[in-house]
Short mmCIF file of N, CA and C in Angstrom, two decimals:
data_model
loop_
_atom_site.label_atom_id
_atom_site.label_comp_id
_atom_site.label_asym_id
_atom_site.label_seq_id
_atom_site.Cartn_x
_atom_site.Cartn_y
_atom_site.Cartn_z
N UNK T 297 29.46 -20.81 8.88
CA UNK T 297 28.91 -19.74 8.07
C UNK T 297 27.67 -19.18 8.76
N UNK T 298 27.74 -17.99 8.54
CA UNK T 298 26.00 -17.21 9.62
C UNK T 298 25.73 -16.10 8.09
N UNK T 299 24.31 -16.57 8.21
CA UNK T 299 23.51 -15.65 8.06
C UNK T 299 22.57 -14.61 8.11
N UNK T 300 22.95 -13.20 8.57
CA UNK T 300 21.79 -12.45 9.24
C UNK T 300 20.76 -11.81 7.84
N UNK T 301 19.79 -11.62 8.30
CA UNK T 301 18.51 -11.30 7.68
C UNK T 301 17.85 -10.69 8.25
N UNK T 302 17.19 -9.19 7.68
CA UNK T 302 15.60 -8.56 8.10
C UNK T 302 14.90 -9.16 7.33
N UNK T 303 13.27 -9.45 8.20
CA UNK T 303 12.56 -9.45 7.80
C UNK T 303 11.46 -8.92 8.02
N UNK T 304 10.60 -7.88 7.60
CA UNK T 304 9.57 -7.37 7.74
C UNK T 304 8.01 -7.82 6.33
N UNK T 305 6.62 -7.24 7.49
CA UNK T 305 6.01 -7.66 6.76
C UNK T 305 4.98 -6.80 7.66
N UNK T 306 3.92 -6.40 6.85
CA UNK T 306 3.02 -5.28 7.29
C UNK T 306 1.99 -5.77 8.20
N UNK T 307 1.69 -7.58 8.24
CA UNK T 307 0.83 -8.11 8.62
C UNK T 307 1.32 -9.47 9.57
N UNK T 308 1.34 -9.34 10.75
CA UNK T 308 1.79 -11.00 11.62
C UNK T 308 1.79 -11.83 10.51
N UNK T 309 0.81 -12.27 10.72
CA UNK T 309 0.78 -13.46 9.64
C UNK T 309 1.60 -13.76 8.37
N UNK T 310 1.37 -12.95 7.79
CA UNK T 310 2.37 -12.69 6.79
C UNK T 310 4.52 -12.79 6.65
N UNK T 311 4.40 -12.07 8.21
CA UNK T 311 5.78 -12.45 8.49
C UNK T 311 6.09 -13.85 9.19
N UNK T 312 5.03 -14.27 9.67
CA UNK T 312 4.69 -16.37 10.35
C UNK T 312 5.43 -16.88 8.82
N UNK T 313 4.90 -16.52 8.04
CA UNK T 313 4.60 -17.69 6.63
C UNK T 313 6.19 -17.19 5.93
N UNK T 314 6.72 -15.90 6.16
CA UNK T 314 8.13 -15.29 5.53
C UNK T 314 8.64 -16.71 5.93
N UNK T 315 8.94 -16.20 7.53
CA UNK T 315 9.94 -16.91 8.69
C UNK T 315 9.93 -18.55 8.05
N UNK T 316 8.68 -18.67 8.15
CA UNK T 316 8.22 -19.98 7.60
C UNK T 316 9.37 -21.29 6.73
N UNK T 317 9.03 -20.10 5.82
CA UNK T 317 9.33 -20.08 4.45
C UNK T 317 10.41 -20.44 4.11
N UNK T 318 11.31 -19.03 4.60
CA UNK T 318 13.01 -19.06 5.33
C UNK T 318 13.67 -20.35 5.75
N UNK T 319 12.92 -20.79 6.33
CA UNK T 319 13.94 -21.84 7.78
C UNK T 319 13.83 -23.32 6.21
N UNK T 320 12.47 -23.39 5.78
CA UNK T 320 12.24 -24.09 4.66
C UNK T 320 12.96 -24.28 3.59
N UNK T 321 13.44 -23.10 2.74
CA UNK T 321 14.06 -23.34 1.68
C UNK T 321 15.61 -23.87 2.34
N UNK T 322 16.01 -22.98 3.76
CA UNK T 322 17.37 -22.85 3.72
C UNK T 322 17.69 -24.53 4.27
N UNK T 323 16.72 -24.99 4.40
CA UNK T 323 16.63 -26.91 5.54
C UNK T 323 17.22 -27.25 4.29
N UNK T 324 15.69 -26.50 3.04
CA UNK T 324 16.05 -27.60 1.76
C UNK T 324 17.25 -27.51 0.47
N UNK T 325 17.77 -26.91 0.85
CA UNK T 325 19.02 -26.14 0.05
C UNK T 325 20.26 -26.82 1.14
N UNK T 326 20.15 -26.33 2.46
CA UNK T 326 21.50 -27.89 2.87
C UNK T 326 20.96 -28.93 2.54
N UNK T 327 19.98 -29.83 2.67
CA UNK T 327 19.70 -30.98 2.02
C UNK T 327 20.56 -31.07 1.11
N UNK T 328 19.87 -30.59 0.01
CA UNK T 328 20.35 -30.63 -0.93
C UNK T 328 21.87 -30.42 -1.66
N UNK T 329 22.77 -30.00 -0.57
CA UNK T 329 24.13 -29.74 -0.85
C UNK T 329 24.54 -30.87 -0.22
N UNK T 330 23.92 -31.67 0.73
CA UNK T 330 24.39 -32.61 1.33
C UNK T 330 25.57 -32.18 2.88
N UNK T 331 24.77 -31.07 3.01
CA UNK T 331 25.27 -30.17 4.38
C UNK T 331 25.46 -31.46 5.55
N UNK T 332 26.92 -31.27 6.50
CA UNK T 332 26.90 -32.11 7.70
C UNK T 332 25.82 -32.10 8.78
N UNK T 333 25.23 -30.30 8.71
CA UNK T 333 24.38 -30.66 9.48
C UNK T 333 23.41 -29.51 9.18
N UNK T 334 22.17 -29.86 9.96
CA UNK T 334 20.59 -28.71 9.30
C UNK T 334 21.41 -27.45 10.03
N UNK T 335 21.00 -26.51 9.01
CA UNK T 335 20.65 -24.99 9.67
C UNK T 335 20.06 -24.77 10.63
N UNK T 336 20.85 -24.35 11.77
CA UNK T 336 19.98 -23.18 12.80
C UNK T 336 19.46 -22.21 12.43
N UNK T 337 17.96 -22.02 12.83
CA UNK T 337 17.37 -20.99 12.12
C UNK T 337 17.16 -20.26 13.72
N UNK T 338 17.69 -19.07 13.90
CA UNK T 338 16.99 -18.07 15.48
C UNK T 338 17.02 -16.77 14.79
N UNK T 339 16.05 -16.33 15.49
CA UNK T 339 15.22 -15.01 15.25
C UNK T 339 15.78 -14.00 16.50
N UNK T 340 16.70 -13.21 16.46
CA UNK T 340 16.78 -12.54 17.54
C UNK T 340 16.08 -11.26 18.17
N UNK T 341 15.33 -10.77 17.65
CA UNK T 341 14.32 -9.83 17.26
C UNK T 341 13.18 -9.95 16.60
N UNK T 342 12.43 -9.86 16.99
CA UNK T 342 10.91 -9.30 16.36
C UNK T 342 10.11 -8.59 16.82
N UNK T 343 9.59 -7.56 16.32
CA UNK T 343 8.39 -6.69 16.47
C UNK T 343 7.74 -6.89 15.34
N UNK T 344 6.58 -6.71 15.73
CA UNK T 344 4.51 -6.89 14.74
C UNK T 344 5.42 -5.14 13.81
N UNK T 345 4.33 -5.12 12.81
CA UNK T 345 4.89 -3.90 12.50
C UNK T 345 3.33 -2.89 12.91
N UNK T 346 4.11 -1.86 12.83
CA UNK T 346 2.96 -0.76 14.11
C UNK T 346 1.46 -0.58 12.93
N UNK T 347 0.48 -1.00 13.72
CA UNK T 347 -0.91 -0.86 12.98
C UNK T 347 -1.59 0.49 13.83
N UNK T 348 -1.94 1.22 12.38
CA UNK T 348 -2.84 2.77 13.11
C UNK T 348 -4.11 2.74 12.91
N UNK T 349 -4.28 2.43 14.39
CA UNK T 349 -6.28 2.20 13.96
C UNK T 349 -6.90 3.43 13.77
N UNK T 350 -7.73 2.91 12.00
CA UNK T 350 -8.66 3.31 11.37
C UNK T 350 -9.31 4.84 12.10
N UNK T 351 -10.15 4.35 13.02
CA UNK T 351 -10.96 5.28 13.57
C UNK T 351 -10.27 6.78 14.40
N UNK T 352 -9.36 6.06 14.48
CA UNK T 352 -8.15 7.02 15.43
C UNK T 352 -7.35 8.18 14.65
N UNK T 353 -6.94 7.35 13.55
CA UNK T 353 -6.63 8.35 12.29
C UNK T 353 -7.57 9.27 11.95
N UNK T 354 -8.79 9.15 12.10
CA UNK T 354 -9.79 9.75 11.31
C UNK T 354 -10.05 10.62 12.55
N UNK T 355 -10.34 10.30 13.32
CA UNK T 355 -10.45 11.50 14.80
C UNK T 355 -9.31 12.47 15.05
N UNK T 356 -8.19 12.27 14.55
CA UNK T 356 -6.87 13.16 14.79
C UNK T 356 -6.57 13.65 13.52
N UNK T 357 -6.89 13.20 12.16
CA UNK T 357 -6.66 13.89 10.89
C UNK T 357 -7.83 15.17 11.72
N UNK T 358 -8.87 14.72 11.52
CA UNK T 358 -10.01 16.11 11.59
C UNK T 358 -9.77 17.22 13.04
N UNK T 359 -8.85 16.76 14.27
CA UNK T 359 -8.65 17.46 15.22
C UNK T 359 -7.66 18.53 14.73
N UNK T 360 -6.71 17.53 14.15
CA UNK T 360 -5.30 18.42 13.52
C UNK T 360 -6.26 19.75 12.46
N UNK T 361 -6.68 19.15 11.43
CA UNK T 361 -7.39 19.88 10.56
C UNK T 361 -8.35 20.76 10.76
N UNK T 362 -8.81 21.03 12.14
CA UNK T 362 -9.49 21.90 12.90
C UNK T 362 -8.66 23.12 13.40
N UNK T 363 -7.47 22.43 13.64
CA UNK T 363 -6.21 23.58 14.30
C UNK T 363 -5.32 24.34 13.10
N UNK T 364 -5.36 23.29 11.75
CA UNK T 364 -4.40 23.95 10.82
C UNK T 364 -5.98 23.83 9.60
N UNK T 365 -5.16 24.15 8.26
CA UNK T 365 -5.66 24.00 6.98
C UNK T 365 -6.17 22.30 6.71
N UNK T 366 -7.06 21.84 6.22
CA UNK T 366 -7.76 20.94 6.53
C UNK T 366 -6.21 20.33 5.34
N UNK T 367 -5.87 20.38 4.14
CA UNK T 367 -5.07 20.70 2.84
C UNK T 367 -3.64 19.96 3.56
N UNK T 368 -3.16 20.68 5.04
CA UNK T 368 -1.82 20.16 5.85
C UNK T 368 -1.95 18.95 6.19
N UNK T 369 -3.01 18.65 6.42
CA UNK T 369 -2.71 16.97 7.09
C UNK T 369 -3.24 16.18 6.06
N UNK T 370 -1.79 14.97 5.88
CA UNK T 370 -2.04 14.27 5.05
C UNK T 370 -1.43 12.70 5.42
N UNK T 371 -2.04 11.58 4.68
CA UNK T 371 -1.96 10.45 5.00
C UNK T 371 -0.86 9.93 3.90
N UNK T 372 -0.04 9.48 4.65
CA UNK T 372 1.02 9.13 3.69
C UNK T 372 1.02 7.45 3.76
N UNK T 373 1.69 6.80 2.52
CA UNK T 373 1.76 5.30 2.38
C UNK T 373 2.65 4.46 3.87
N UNK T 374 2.16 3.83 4.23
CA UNK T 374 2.73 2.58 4.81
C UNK T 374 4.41 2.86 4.78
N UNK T 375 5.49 2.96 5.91
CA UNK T 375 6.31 2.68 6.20
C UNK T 375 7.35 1.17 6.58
N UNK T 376 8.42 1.05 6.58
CA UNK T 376 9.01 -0.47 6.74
C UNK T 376 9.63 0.60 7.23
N UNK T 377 9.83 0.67 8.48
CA UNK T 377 10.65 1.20 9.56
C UNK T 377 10.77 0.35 10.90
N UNK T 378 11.96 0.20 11.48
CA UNK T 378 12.86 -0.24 12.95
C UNK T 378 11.91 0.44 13.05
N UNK T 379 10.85 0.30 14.27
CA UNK T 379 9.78 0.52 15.16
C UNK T 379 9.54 -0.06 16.34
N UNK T 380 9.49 -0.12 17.28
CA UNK T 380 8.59 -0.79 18.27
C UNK T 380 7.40 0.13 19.15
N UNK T 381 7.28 1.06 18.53
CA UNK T 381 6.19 1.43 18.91
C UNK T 381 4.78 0.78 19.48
N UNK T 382 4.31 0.34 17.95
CA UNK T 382 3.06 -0.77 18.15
C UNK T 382 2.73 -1.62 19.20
N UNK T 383 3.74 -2.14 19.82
CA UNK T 383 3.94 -3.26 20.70
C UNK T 383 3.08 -2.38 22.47
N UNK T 384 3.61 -1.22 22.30
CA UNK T 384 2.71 -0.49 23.37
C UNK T 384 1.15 -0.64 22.97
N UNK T 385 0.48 -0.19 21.87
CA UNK T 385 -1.17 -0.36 21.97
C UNK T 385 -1.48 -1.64 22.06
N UNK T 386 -0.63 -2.80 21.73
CA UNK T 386 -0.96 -4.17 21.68
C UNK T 386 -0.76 -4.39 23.06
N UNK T 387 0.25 -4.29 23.92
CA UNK T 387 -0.08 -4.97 25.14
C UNK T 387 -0.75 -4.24 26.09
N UNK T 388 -1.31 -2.79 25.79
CA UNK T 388 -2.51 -2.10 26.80
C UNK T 388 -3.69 -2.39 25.65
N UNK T 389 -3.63 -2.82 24.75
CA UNK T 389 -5.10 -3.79 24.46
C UNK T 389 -5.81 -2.13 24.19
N UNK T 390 -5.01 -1.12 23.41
CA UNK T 390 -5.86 0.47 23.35
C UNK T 390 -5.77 0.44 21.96
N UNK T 391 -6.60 0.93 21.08
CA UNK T 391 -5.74 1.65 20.01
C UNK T 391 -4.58 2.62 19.94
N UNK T 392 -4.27 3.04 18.83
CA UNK T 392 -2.83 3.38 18.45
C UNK T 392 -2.82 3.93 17.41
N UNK T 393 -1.78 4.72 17.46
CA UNK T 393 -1.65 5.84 16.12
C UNK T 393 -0.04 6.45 16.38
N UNK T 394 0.78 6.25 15.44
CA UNK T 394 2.16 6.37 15.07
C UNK T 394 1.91 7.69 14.01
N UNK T 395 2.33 8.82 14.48
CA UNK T 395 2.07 9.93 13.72
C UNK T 395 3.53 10.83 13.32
N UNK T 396 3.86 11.64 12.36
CA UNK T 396 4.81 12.48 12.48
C UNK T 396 3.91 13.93 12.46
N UNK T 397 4.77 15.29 13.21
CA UNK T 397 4.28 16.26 12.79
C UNK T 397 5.82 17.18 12.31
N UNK T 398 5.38 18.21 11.71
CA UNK T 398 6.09 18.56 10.83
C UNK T 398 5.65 20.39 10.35
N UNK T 399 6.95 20.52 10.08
CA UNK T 399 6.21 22.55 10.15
C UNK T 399 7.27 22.78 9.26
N UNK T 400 6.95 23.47 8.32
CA UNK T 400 7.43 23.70 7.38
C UNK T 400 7.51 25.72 6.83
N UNK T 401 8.58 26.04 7.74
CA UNK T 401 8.49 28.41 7.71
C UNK T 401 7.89 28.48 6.39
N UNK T 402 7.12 29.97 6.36
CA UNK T 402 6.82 30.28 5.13
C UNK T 402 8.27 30.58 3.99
N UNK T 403 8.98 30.71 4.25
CA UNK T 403 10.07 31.64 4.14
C UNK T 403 10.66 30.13 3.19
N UNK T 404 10.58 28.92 4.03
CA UNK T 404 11.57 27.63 3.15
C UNK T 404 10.48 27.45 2.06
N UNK T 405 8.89 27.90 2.37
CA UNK T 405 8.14 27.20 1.02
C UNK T 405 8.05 28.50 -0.35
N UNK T 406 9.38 29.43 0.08
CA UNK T 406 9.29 29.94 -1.13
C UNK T 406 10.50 30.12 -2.02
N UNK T 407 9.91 30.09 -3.54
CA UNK T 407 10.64 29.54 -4.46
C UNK T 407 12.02 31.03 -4.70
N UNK T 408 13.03 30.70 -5.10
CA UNK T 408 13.77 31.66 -5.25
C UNK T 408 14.62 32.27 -6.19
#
């Protein structure tokens, strides 16, 4: 029997203690069935999930907002998206910023 699983989590740590967690209940649940043998637990993938530093946001909201209506650029909630982006500012040790841009004709923002 195989089991595949995502798991995401906004914070390393946080996905350490998931994974953790995982390999834990599923040890203690064959235990407990009296399984022939422990679960293999492998991870075939992982990426951190992409962190947008603070200061960086705030320097490119106000650049963008210099070029458009201050009103257009906006900060939207936290994503759980297939990413590997992040993994680039982490191993050049730079900050990072995962952005979308987006244009929207006058013509689609009117009502009809």
């Amino acid at each position: 029997m195989k089991l595949q699983i995502t798991v995401r989590a906004y914070n390393p740590e946080v996905r350490k203690l998931l994974l953790a967690g995982i390999e834990r209940i599923a040890k203690a649940e064959a235990a407990a069935a009296r399984a022939p043998k422990e679960p293999l637990m492998k991870i075939s993938e992982s990426q951190d999930a992409t962190y947008n530093d603070p200061a960086l946001v705030q320097r490119l909201s106000a650049a963008l907002g210099s070029i458009s209506a201050p009103t257009n650029v906006k900060e939207t909630r936290p994503e759980m998206v297939a990413e590997d982006f992040g993994e680039f500012g982490r191993a050049a040790g730079a900050p990072s910023i995962l952005w979308r841009w987006a244009r929207r004709s006058p013509r689609s923002s009117r009502r009809r």
